[in-house]
Amino acid sequence: MAAETKTFEWNPAAYANNASFVPLLGVSILSILAPKPSERVFDIGCGDAVLTRKIAEAGAVVIGTDASPDMIAQARIVHPEGEYHVLDGHALATTTWAQGPDTEKFDAVFSNAALHWMKTDPSKVASGIRSILKPAGNGRFVAEFGGFLNCATVHAGLINALSRHGHDGKSVSPWYFPSPDEYRDILEKNGFTEITIRHIPRPTVLPASGLKGWLDTFAMSFIDVLGSDEEREAVKREIVEELRPVLCDFRGNWTLDYWRLRIEAVTV
Protein backbone atom coordinates (compact mmCIF):
# COMPACT_ATOMS: atom_id res chain seq x y z
CA MET A 1 0.00 0.00 0.00
CA ALA A 2 1.15 3.57 -0.65
CA ALA A 3 2.15 5.95 2.11
CA GLU A 4 -0.77 6.99 4.25
CA THR A 5 -1.87 10.59 4.00
CA LYS A 6 -4.17 13.05 5.73
CA THR A 7 -5.63 11.86 9.03
CA PHE A 8 -8.49 13.04 11.23
CA GLU A 9 -8.97 12.97 14.97
CA TRP A 10 -12.05 11.09 16.15
CA ASN A 11 -12.91 9.90 19.63
CA PRO A 12 -14.33 6.35 19.36
CA ALA A 13 -16.03 6.52 22.77
CA ALA A 14 -17.73 9.83 21.94
CA TYR A 15 -18.69 8.49 18.51
CA ALA A 16 -20.32 5.42 20.06
CA ASN A 17 -22.21 7.60 22.56
CA ASN A 18 -23.29 10.44 20.26
CA ALA A 19 -23.44 8.82 16.82
CA SER A 20 -24.47 5.19 17.26
CA PHE A 21 -27.32 5.89 14.85
CA VAL A 22 -24.85 6.16 11.94
CA PRO A 23 -24.08 2.44 11.52
CA LEU A 24 -27.59 1.46 12.58
CA LEU A 25 -29.14 3.53 9.79
CA GLY A 26 -26.48 2.26 7.39
CA VAL A 27 -27.58 -1.36 7.75
CA SER A 28 -30.25 -0.87 5.09
CA ILE A 29 -27.70 -0.32 2.33
CA LEU A 30 -25.99 -3.62 3.10
CA SER A 31 -28.95 -5.31 1.43
CA ILE A 32 -28.14 -3.31 -1.71
CA LEU A 33 -24.48 -4.27 -1.50
CA ALA A 34 -25.53 -7.90 -0.99
CA PRO A 35 -22.00 -9.16 -0.31
CA LYS A 36 -21.33 -12.66 -1.59
CA PRO A 37 -19.09 -15.34 -0.09
CA SER A 38 -15.44 -14.97 -1.11
CA GLU A 39 -15.85 -11.76 -3.09
CA ARG A 40 -13.51 -8.88 -2.27
CA VAL A 41 -15.10 -5.76 -0.75
CA PHE A 42 -13.38 -2.47 0.12
CA ASP A 43 -15.02 -0.37 2.88
CA ILE A 44 -14.07 3.33 2.68
CA GLY A 45 -14.51 5.26 5.92
CA CYS A 46 -15.19 2.10 7.91
CA GLY A 47 -15.13 3.91 11.26
CA ASP A 48 -15.38 1.42 14.12
CA ALA A 49 -16.12 -1.45 11.70
CA VAL A 50 -19.67 -2.21 12.84
CA LEU A 51 -20.78 -2.56 9.21
CA THR A 52 -17.43 -3.96 8.05
CA ARG A 53 -17.97 -6.87 10.41
CA LYS A 54 -21.44 -7.51 8.95
CA ILE A 55 -19.96 -7.63 5.44
CA ALA A 56 -17.41 -10.19 6.66
CA GLU A 57 -20.16 -12.21 8.34
CA ALA A 58 -21.77 -12.59 4.90
CA GLY A 59 -18.63 -14.41 3.80
CA ALA A 60 -16.92 -11.63 1.86
CA VAL A 61 -13.22 -10.80 2.18
CA VAL A 62 -13.33 -7.17 3.33
CA ILE A 63 -10.68 -4.50 3.86
CA GLY A 64 -11.59 -1.45 5.93
CA THR A 65 -9.94 1.97 5.71
CA ASP A 66 -10.45 5.21 7.58
CA ALA A 67 -8.57 8.49 7.86
CA SER A 68 -8.67 8.31 11.67
CA PRO A 69 -6.03 6.20 13.44
CA ASP A 70 -8.21 6.12 16.56
CA MET A 71 -11.19 4.73 14.66
CA ILE A 72 -9.01 2.11 12.99
CA ALA A 73 -7.74 1.09 16.44
CA GLN A 74 -11.36 0.69 17.54
CA ALA A 75 -12.18 -1.26 14.37
CA ARG A 76 -9.49 -3.78 15.28
CA ILE A 77 -11.23 -4.25 18.63
CA VAL A 78 -14.74 -4.54 17.16
CA HIS A 79 -13.69 -6.96 14.43
CA PRO A 80 -10.17 -8.21 15.18
CA GLU A 81 -10.22 -10.72 12.32
CA GLY A 82 -10.42 -7.92 9.73
CA GLU A 83 -7.74 -6.11 7.77
CA TYR A 84 -7.61 -2.33 8.31
CA HIS A 85 -5.51 0.60 7.12
CA VAL A 86 -5.35 4.30 7.94
CA LEU A 87 -5.95 5.95 4.59
CA ASP A 88 -7.32 9.21 3.21
CA GLY A 89 -9.91 8.45 0.52
CA HIS A 90 -8.22 10.94 -1.81
CA ALA A 91 -5.17 8.63 -1.97
CA LEU A 92 -6.83 5.48 -3.32
CA ALA A 93 -5.28 5.74 -6.78
CA THR A 94 -1.76 5.67 -5.30
CA THR A 95 -2.25 2.37 -3.44
CA THR A 96 -1.02 -1.04 -4.52
CA TRP A 97 -4.65 -2.10 -4.87
CA ALA A 98 -5.08 0.40 -7.69
CA GLN A 99 -1.77 -0.40 -9.36
CA GLY A 100 -2.08 -4.19 -9.32
CA PRO A 101 -3.58 -6.41 -12.05
CA ASP A 102 -7.34 -6.30 -12.66
CA THR A 103 -7.72 -9.84 -11.33
CA GLU A 104 -6.58 -8.66 -7.89
CA LYS A 105 -8.91 -5.66 -7.70
CA PHE A 106 -12.16 -5.51 -5.77
CA ASP A 107 -15.60 -6.78 -6.68
CA ALA A 108 -17.24 -3.99 -4.71
CA VAL A 109 -16.52 -0.73 -2.92
CA PHE A 110 -18.82 0.16 -0.04
CA SER A 111 -19.06 3.35 1.99
CA ASN A 112 -21.49 4.60 4.62
CA ALA A 113 -21.61 8.17 5.96
CA ALA A 114 -18.03 8.93 4.95
CA LEU A 115 -17.76 10.43 1.46
CA HIS A 116 -19.19 13.79 2.55
CA TRP A 117 -16.03 14.24 4.69
CA MET A 118 -13.84 13.98 1.57
CA LYS A 119 -14.37 17.55 0.42
CA THR A 120 -10.97 18.46 -1.00
CA ASP A 121 -11.50 16.78 -4.38
CA PRO A 122 -14.59 14.52 -4.67
CA SER A 123 -13.74 13.73 -8.30
CA LYS A 124 -10.34 12.40 -7.20
CA VAL A 125 -12.07 10.18 -4.65
CA ALA A 126 -14.43 8.80 -7.32
CA SER A 127 -11.52 8.19 -9.68
CA GLY A 128 -9.68 6.39 -6.90
CA ILE A 129 -12.68 4.19 -6.18
CA ARG A 130 -12.84 3.26 -9.86
CA SER A 131 -9.10 2.47 -9.87
CA ILE A 132 -9.42 -0.28 -7.24
CA LEU A 133 -12.50 -1.93 -8.78
CA LYS A 134 -12.59 -4.65 -11.38
CA PRO A 135 -13.37 -3.12 -14.81
CA ALA A 136 -15.96 -3.80 -17.52
CA GLY A 137 -19.05 -4.10 -15.34
CA ASN A 138 -17.38 -6.49 -12.90
CA GLY A 139 -16.96 -3.90 -10.15
CA ARG A 140 -19.79 -2.20 -8.30
CA PHE A 141 -19.94 0.84 -6.06
CA VAL A 142 -22.56 1.08 -3.30
CA ALA A 143 -22.58 4.02 -0.92
CA GLU A 144 -24.67 6.34 1.18
CA PHE A 145 -23.58 9.77 2.42
CA GLY A 146 -24.84 13.28 3.06
CA GLY A 147 -26.48 14.96 0.09
CA PHE A 148 -27.81 18.42 -0.75
CA LEU A 149 -29.69 19.96 2.22
CA ASN A 150 -28.15 17.52 4.71
CA CYS A 151 -28.28 18.99 8.24
CA ALA A 152 -28.89 22.36 6.61
CA THR A 153 -30.29 23.99 9.74
CA VAL A 154 -27.28 23.11 11.91
CA HIS A 155 -24.88 23.85 9.06
CA ALA A 156 -26.30 27.36 8.72
CA GLY A 157 -26.29 27.78 12.51
CA LEU A 158 -22.58 26.91 12.67
CA ILE A 159 -21.66 29.27 9.85
CA ASN A 160 -23.69 32.11 11.37
CA ALA A 161 -22.27 31.56 14.87
CA LEU A 162 -18.69 31.66 13.64
CA SER A 163 -19.42 34.79 11.62
CA ARG A 164 -20.66 36.49 14.78
CA HIS A 165 -17.37 35.55 16.43
CA GLY A 166 -15.20 36.90 13.62
CA HIS A 167 -14.55 33.72 11.59
CA ASP A 168 -15.49 32.61 8.08
CA GLY A 169 -17.62 29.54 8.75
CA LYS A 170 -17.98 28.69 5.08
CA SER A 171 -14.24 28.28 4.61
CA VAL A 172 -13.83 25.86 7.52
CA SER A 173 -16.84 23.68 6.72
CA PRO A 174 -15.52 20.12 6.23
CA TRP A 175 -18.59 18.81 4.43
CA TYR A 176 -19.41 18.07 0.80
CA PHE A 177 -23.16 17.66 0.28
CA PRO A 178 -23.76 17.37 -3.49
CA SER A 179 -27.03 17.20 -5.38
CA PRO A 180 -27.88 13.97 -7.25
CA ASP A 181 -27.10 15.59 -10.61
CA GLU A 182 -23.74 16.88 -9.40
CA TYR A 183 -22.62 13.52 -8.10
CA ARG A 184 -23.93 11.65 -11.13
CA ASP A 185 -21.78 13.88 -13.31
CA ILE A 186 -18.72 13.06 -11.17
CA LEU A 187 -19.34 9.32 -11.46
CA GLU A 188 -19.94 9.43 -15.21
CA LYS A 189 -16.69 11.34 -15.75
CA ASN A 190 -14.75 8.83 -13.66
CA GLY A 191 -15.65 5.53 -15.27
CA PHE A 192 -19.03 4.51 -13.88
CA THR A 193 -22.26 3.56 -15.61
CA GLU A 194 -25.69 2.12 -14.71
CA ILE A 195 -25.84 4.81 -12.05
CA THR A 196 -28.77 5.02 -9.65
CA ILE A 197 -28.85 7.91 -7.17
CA ARG A 198 -31.65 8.42 -4.67
CA HIS A 199 -31.94 11.64 -2.66
CA ILE A 200 -33.58 10.49 0.55
CA PRO A 201 -34.97 12.68 3.35
CA ARG A 202 -34.23 11.01 6.68
CA PRO A 203 -35.12 13.05 9.77
CA THR A 204 -32.87 11.62 12.48
CA VAL A 205 -33.63 11.66 16.19
CA LEU A 206 -30.44 12.21 18.16
CA PRO A 207 -29.38 10.19 21.22
CA ALA A 208 -29.87 11.54 24.74
CA SER A 209 -26.77 13.73 24.38
CA GLY A 210 -28.78 15.83 21.92
CA LEU A 211 -27.44 18.61 19.74
CA LYS A 212 -24.57 19.35 22.14
CA GLY A 213 -23.28 15.80 21.75
CA TRP A 214 -23.68 16.02 17.97
CA LEU A 215 -21.66 19.25 17.87
CA ASP A 216 -18.98 17.70 20.09
CA THR A 217 -18.67 14.80 17.64
CA PHE A 218 -19.19 16.23 14.17
CA ALA A 219 -18.53 19.98 14.28
CA MET A 220 -14.89 19.98 15.34
CA SER A 221 -13.64 21.60 12.13
CA PHE A 222 -15.86 24.59 12.88
CA ILE A 223 -15.36 24.78 16.62
CA ASP A 224 -11.59 24.26 16.64
CA VAL A 225 -10.96 27.63 14.95
CA LEU A 226 -12.13 29.36 18.11
CA GLY A 227 -9.45 30.63 20.44
CA SER A 228 -10.10 28.85 23.73
CA ASP A 229 -12.03 25.98 25.29
CA GLU A 230 -14.25 28.51 27.02
CA GLU A 231 -15.15 30.20 23.74
CA ARG A 232 -15.78 26.85 22.05
CA GLU A 233 -18.19 25.75 24.76
CA ALA A 234 -19.91 29.14 24.75
CA VAL A 235 -20.48 29.00 20.99
CA LYS A 236 -21.87 25.47 21.21
CA ARG A 237 -24.30 26.60 23.91
CA GLU A 238 -25.23 29.56 21.73
CA ILE A 239 -26.02 27.28 18.77
CA VAL A 240 -28.01 24.86 20.91
CA GLU A 241 -30.22 27.64 22.27
CA GLU A 242 -30.62 29.26 18.85
CA LEU A 243 -31.80 26.02 17.24
CA ARG A 244 -33.80 24.63 20.16
CA PRO A 245 -37.12 26.19 18.97
CA VAL A 246 -36.87 24.55 15.52
CA LEU A 247 -35.13 21.21 16.17
CA CYS A 248 -36.13 20.19 19.72
CA ASP A 249 -39.60 19.01 20.69
CA PHE A 250 -41.43 19.56 23.98
CA ARG A 251 -39.98 16.33 25.39
CA GLY A 252 -36.42 17.45 24.72
CA ASN A 253 -35.85 15.21 21.69
CA TRP A 254 -33.65 16.68 18.97
CA THR A 255 -34.32 15.80 15.31
CA LEU A 256 -31.91 16.81 12.57
CA ASP A 257 -32.84 17.32 8.92
CA TYR A 258 -30.66 14.59 7.40
CA TRP A 259 -30.71 14.05 3.62
CA ARG A 260 -28.77 11.15 2.12
CA LEU A 261 -27.54 10.24 -1.34
CA ARG A 262 -27.81 6.50 -1.92
CA ILE A 263 -25.55 5.39 -4.75
CA GLU A 264 -25.43 2.28 -6.93
CA ALA A 265 -23.09 2.14 -9.95
CA VAL A 266 -20.91 -0.29 -11.89
CA THR A 267 -17.60 0.16 -13.67
CA VAL A 268 -17.35 0.92 -17.38
PDB file of N, CA and C in Angstrom, residues 11 31 38 45 75 98 119 153 178 183 201 205 218 257 260:
ATOM      1  N   ASN A  11     -12.895  10.555  18.330  1.00  0.00           N
ATOM      2  CA  ASN A  11     -12.911   9.901  19.628  1.00  0.00           C
ATOM      3  C   ASN A  11     -13.894   8.734  19.554  1.00  0.00           C
ATOM      4  N   SER A  31     -28.131  -4.458   2.284  1.00  0.00           N
ATOM      5  CA  SER A  31     -28.952  -5.309   1.426  1.00  0.00           C
ATOM      6  C   SER A  31     -28.773  -4.962  -0.046  1.00  0.00           C
ATOM      7  N   SER A  38     -16.745 -14.975  -0.441  1.00  0.00           N
ATOM      8  CA  SER A  38     -15.440 -14.973  -1.108  1.00  0.00           C
ATOM      9  C   SER A  38     -15.182 -13.765  -2.010  1.00  0.00           C
ATOM     10  N   GLY A  45     -13.951   4.568   4.768  1.00  0.00           N
ATOM     11  CA  GLY A  45     -14.515   5.263   5.920  1.00  0.00           C
ATOM     12  C   GLY A  45     -15.227   4.291   6.839  1.00  0.00           C
ATOM     13  N   ALA A  75     -11.736  -0.232  15.321  1.00  0.00           N
ATOM     14  CA  ALA A  75     -12.181  -1.257  14.367  1.00  0.00           C
ATOM     15  C   ALA A  75     -11.501  -2.585  14.651  1.00  0.00           C
ATOM     16  N   ALA A  98      -4.766  -0.243  -6.409  1.00  0.00           N
ATOM     17  CA  ALA A  98      -5.079   0.405  -7.690  1.00  0.00           C
ATOM     18  C   ALA A  98      -4.077   0.034  -8.769  1.00  0.00           C
ATOM     19  N   LYS A 119     -13.954  16.336   1.121  1.00  0.00           N
ATOM     20  CA  LYS A 119     -14.373  17.545   0.418  1.00  0.00           C
ATOM     21  C   LYS A 119     -13.307  18.097  -0.521  1.00  0.00           C
ATOM     22  N   THR A 153     -29.999  23.052   8.660  1.00  0.00           N
ATOM     23  CA  THR A 153     -30.292  23.992   9.744  1.00  0.00           C
ATOM     24  C   THR A 153     -29.082  24.165  10.663  1.00  0.00           C
ATOM     25  N   PRO A 178     -23.383  17.086  -2.101  1.00  0.00           N
ATOM     26  CA  PRO A 178     -23.763  17.371  -3.490  1.00  0.00           C
ATOM     27  C   PRO A 178     -25.222  17.017  -3.790  1.00  0.00           C
ATOM     28  N   TYR A 183     -23.399  14.719  -8.348  1.00  0.00           N
ATOM     29  CA  TYR A 183     -22.616  13.518  -8.098  1.00  0.00           C
ATOM     30  C   TYR A 183     -22.705  12.528  -9.262  1.00  0.00           C
ATOM     31  N   PRO A 201     -34.835  11.953   2.091  1.00  0.00           N
ATOM     32  CA  PRO A 201     -34.973  12.681   3.351  1.00  0.00           C
ATOM     33  C   PRO A 201     -35.020  11.687   4.508  1.00  0.00           C
ATOM     34  N   VAL A 205     -33.535  11.317  14.775  1.00  0.00           N
ATOM     35  CA  VAL A 205     -33.628  11.657  16.195  1.00  0.00           C
ATOM     36  C   VAL A 205     -32.283  11.365  16.849  1.00  0.00           C
ATOM     37  N   PHE A 218     -19.267  15.998  15.611  1.00  0.00           N
ATOM     38  CA  PHE A 218     -19.193  16.234  14.172  1.00  0.00           C
ATOM     39  C   PHE A 218     -18.755  17.638  13.762  1.00  0.00           C
ATOM     40  N   ASP A 257     -32.311  17.446  10.282  1.00  0.00           N
ATOM     41  CA  ASP A 257     -32.835  17.315   8.925  1.00  0.00           C
ATOM     42  C   ASP A 257     -31.792  16.654   8.013  1.00  0.00           C
ATOM     43  N   ARG A 260     -29.827  12.057   2.557  1.00  0.00           N
ATOM     44  CA  ARG A 260     -28.773  11.151   2.122  1.00  0.00           C
ATOM     45  C   ARG A 260     -28.825  10.929   0.608  1.00  0.00           C
TER      46      ARG A 260
END
